[in-house]
Short mmCIF file of N, CA, C and O in Angstrom, two decimals:
data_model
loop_
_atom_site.label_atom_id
_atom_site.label_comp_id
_atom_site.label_asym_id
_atom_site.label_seq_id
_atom_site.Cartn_x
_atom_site.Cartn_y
_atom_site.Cartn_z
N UNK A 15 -15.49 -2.68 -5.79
CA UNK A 15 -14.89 -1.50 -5.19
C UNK A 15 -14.02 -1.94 -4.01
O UNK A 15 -14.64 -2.63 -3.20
N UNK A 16 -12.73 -1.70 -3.73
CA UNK A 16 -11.91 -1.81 -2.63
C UNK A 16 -12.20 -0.59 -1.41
O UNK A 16 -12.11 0.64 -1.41
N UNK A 17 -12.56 -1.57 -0.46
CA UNK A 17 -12.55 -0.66 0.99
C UNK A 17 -12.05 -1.11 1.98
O UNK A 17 -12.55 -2.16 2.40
N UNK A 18 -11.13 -0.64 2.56
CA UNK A 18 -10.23 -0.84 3.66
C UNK A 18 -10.36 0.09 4.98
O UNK A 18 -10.64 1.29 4.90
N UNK A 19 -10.17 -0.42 5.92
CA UNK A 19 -10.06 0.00 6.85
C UNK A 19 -8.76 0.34 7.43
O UNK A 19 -7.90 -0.54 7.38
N UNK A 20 -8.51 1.31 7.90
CA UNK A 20 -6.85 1.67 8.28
C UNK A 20 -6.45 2.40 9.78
O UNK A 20 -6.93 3.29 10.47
N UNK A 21 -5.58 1.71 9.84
CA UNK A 21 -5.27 2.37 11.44
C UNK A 21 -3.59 2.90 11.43
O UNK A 21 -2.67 2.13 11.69
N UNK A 22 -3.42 4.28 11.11
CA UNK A 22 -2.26 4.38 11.09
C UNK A 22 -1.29 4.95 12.64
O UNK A 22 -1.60 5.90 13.36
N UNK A 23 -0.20 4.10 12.80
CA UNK A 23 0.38 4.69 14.32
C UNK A 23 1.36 5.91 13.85
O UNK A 23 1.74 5.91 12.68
N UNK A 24 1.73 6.80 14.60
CA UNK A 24 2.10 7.65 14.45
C UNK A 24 2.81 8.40 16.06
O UNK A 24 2.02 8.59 16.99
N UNK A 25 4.30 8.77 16.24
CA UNK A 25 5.37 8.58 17.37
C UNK A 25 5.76 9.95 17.21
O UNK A 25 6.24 10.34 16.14
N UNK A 26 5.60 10.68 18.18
CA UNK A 26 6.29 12.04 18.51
C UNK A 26 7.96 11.64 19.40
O UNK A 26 8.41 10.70 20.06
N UNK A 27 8.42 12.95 18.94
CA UNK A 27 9.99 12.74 19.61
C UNK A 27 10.52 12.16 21.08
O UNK A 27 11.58 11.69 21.51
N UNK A 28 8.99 12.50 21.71
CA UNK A 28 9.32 11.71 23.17
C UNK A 28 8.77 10.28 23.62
O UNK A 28 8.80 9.60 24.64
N UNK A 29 8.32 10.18 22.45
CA UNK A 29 8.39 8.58 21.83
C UNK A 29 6.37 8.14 22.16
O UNK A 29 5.76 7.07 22.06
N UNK A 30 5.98 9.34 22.49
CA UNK A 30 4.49 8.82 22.61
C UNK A 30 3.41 8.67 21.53
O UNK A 30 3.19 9.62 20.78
N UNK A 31 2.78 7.61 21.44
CA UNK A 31 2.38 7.20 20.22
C UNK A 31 0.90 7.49 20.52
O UNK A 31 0.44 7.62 21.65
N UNK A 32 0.03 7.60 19.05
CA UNK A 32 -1.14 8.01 18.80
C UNK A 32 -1.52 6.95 17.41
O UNK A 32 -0.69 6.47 16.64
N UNK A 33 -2.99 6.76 17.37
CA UNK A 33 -3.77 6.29 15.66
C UNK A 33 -4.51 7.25 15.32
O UNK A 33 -5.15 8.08 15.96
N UNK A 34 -4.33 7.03 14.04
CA UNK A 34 -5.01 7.71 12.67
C UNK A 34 -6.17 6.49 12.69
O UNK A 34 -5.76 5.35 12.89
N UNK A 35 -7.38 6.68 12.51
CA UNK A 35 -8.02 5.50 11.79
C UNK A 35 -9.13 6.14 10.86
O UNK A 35 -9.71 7.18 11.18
N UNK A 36 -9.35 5.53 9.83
CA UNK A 36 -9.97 5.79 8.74
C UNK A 36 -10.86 4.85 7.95
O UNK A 36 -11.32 3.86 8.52
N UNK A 37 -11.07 5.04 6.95
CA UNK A 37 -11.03 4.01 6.00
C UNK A 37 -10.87 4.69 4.26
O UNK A 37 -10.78 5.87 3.91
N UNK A 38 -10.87 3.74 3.65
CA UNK A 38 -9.87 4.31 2.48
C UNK A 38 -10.52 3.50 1.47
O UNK A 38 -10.29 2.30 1.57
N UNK A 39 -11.11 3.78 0.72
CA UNK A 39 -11.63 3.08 -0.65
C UNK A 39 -11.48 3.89 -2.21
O UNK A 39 -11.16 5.07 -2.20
N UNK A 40 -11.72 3.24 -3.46
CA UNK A 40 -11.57 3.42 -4.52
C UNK A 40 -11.86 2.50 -4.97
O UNK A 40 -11.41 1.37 -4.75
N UNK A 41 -13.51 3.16 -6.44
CA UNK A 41 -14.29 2.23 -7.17
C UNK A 41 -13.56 1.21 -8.16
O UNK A 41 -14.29 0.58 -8.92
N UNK A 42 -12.82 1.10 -8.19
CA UNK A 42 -11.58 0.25 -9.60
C UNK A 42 -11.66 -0.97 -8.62
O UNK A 42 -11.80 -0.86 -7.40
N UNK A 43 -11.56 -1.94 -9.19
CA UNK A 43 -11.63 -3.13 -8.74
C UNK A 43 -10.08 -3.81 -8.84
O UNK A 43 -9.80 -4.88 -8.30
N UNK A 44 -9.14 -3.01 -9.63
CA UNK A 44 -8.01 -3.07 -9.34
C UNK A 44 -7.26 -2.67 -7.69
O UNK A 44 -6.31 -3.10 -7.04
N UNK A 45 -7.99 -1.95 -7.56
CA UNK A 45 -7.50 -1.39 -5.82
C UNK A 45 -7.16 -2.44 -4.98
O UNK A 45 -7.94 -3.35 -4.70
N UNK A 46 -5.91 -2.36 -4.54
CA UNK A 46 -5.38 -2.58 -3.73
C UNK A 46 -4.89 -2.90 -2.04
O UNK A 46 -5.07 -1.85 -1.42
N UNK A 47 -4.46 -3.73 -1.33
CA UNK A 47 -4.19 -3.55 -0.25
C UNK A 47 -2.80 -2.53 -0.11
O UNK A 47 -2.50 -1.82 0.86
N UNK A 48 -2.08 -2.71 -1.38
CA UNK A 48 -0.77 -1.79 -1.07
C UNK A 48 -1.14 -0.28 -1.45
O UNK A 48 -0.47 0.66 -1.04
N UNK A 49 -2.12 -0.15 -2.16
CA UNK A 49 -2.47 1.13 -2.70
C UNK A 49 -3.44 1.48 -1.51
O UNK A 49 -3.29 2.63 -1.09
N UNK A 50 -4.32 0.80 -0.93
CA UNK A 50 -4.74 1.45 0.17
C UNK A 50 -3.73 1.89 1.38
O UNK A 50 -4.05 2.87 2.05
N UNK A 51 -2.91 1.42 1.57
CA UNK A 51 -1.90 1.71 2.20
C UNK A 51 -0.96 2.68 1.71
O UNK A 51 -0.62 3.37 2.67
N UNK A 52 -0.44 2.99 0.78
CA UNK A 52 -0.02 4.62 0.86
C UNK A 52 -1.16 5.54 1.00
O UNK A 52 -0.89 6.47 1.76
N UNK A 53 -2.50 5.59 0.44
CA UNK A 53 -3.47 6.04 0.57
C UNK A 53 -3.48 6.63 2.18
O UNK A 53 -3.57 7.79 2.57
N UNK A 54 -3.38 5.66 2.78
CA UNK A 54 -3.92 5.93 4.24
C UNK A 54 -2.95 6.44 4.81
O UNK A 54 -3.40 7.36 5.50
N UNK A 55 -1.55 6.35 4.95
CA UNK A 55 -0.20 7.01 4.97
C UNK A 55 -0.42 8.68 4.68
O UNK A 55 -0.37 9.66 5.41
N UNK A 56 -0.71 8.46 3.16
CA UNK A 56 -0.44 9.63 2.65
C UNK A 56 -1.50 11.11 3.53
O UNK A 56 -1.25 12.27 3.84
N UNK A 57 -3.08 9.89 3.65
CA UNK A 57 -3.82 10.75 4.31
C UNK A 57 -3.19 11.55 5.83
O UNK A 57 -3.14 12.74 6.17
N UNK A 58 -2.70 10.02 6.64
CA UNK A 58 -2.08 10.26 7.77
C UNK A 58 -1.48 11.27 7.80
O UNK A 58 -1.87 11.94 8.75
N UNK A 59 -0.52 11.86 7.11
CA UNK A 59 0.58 12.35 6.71
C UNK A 59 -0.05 14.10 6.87
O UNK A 59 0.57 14.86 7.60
N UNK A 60 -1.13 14.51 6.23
CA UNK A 60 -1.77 15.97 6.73
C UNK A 60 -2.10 15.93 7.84
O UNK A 60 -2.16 17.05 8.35
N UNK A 61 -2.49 14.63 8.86
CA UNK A 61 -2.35 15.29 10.24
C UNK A 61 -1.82 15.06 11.06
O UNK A 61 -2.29 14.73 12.15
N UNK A 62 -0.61 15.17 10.72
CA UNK A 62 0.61 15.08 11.64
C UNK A 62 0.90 16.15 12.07
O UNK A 62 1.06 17.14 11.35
N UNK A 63 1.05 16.14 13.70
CA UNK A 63 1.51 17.27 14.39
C UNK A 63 3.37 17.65 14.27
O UNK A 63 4.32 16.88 14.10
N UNK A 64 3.34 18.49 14.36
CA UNK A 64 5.16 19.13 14.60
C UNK A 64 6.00 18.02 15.15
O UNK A 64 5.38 17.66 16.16
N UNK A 65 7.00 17.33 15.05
CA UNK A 65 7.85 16.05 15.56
C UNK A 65 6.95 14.78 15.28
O UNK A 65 7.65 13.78 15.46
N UNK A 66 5.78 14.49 14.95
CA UNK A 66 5.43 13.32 14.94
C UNK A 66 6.45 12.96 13.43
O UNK A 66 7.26 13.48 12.67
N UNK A 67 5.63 11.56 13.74
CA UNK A 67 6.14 10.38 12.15
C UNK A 67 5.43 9.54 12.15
O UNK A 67 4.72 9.22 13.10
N UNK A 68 5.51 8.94 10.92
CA UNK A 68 4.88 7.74 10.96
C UNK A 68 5.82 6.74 11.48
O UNK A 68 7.04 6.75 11.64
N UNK A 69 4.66 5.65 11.74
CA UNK A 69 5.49 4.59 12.48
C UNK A 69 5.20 2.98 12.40
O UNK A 69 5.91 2.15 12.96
N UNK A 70 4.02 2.67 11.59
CA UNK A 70 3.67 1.72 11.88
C UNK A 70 2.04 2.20 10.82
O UNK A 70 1.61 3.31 10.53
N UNK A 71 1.47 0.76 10.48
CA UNK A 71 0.42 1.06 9.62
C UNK A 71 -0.52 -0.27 10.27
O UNK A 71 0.03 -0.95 11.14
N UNK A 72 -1.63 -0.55 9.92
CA UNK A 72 -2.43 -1.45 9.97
C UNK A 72 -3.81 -1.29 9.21
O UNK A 72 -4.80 -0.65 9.57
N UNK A 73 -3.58 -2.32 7.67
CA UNK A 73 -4.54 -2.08 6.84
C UNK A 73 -5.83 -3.14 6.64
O UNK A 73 -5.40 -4.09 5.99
N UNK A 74 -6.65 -3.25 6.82
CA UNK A 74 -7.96 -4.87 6.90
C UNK A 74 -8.77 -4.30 5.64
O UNK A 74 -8.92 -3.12 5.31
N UNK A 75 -9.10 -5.12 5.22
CA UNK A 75 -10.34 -5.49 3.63
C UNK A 75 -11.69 -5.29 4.48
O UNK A 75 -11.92 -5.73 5.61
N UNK A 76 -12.58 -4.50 3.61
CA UNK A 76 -13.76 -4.10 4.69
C UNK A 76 -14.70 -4.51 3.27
O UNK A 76 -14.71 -4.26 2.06
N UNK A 77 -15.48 -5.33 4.34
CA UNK A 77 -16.70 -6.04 3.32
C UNK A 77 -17.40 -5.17 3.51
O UNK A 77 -18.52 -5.16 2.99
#
Protein backbone atom coordinates (compact mmCIF):
# COMPACT_ATOMS: atom_id res chain seq x y z
CA UNK A 1 0.00 0.00 0.00
CA UNK A 2 1.46 3.57 -0.81
CA UNK A 3 1.42 6.19 2.01
CA UNK A 4 2.71 9.48 1.80
CA UNK A 5 2.94 12.18 3.69
CA UNK A 6 2.22 15.70 2.20
CA UNK A 7 2.74 19.18 2.95
CA UNK A 8 1.12 21.39 0.56
CA UNK A 9 2.17 25.44 0.49
CA UNK A 10 -0.36 27.53 -0.50
CA UNK A 11 0.08 31.93 -1.21
CA UNK A 12 -2.70 34.43 -0.90
CA UNK A 13 -2.55 37.70 -3.08
CA UNK A 14 -0.56 39.55 -0.48
CA UNK A 15 1.85 37.01 -0.86
CA UNK A 16 1.38 35.30 2.71
CA UNK A 17 1.90 31.76 2.76
CA UNK A 18 0.24 28.86 4.73
CA UNK A 19 0.55 24.42 4.72
CA UNK A 20 -1.88 21.96 4.01
CA UNK A 21 -0.45 18.78 5.63
CA UNK A 22 -1.91 15.47 5.33
CA UNK A 23 -1.23 12.27 4.32
CA UNK A 24 -2.46 10.50 1.29
CA UNK A 25 -2.49 6.76 0.65
CA UNK A 26 -4.01 4.08 -1.73
CA UNK A 27 -4.06 0.12 -1.32
CA UNK A 28 -2.60 -0.65 -5.12
CA UNK A 29 0.84 -1.14 -4.88
CA UNK A 30 1.06 0.63 -8.09
CA UNK A 31 0.64 4.04 -6.18
CA UNK A 32 2.68 6.46 -6.69
CA UNK A 33 4.82 9.41 -5.59
CA UNK A 34 3.34 11.44 -8.61
CA UNK A 35 -0.13 10.17 -8.00
CA UNK A 36 0.17 10.99 -4.43
CA UNK A 37 0.92 14.27 -5.40
CA UNK A 38 -2.00 15.36 -7.42
CA UNK A 39 -3.87 13.53 -4.75
CA UNK A 40 -2.68 15.90 -2.16
CA UNK A 41 -3.00 19.02 -4.54
CA UNK A 42 -6.21 18.03 -5.52
CA UNK A 43 -7.18 17.56 -1.74
CA UNK A 44 -5.43 20.97 -1.05
CA UNK A 45 -7.39 22.48 -3.59
CA UNK A 46 -11.09 22.24 -1.38
CA UNK A 47 -9.43 24.23 1.15
CA UNK A 48 -8.43 26.97 -0.35
CA UNK A 49 -9.52 30.23 0.84
CA UNK A 50 -10.74 33.18 -1.73
CA UNK A 51 -7.20 34.52 -3.55
CA UNK A 52 -5.12 31.72 -2.28
CA UNK A 53 -3.14 29.17 -4.83
CA UNK A 54 -1.18 26.70 -4.81
CA UNK A 55 2.34 27.15 -4.67
CA UNK A 56 4.62 24.69 -3.87
CA UNK A 57 4.13 20.88 -2.76
CA UNK A 58 6.25 18.59 -0.54
CA UNK A 59 5.59 14.83 -0.85
CA UNK A 60 7.81 11.92 1.61
CA UNK A 61 7.07 7.90 1.43
CA UNK A 62 5.66 7.05 4.90
CA UNK A 63 6.69 3.65 6.19
Amino acid sequence: MGLFKAKVTVTDQSGNTREINGTVSHPSPMYDKSRARVDARNAARKQLKPGEQITGDEIRYSS
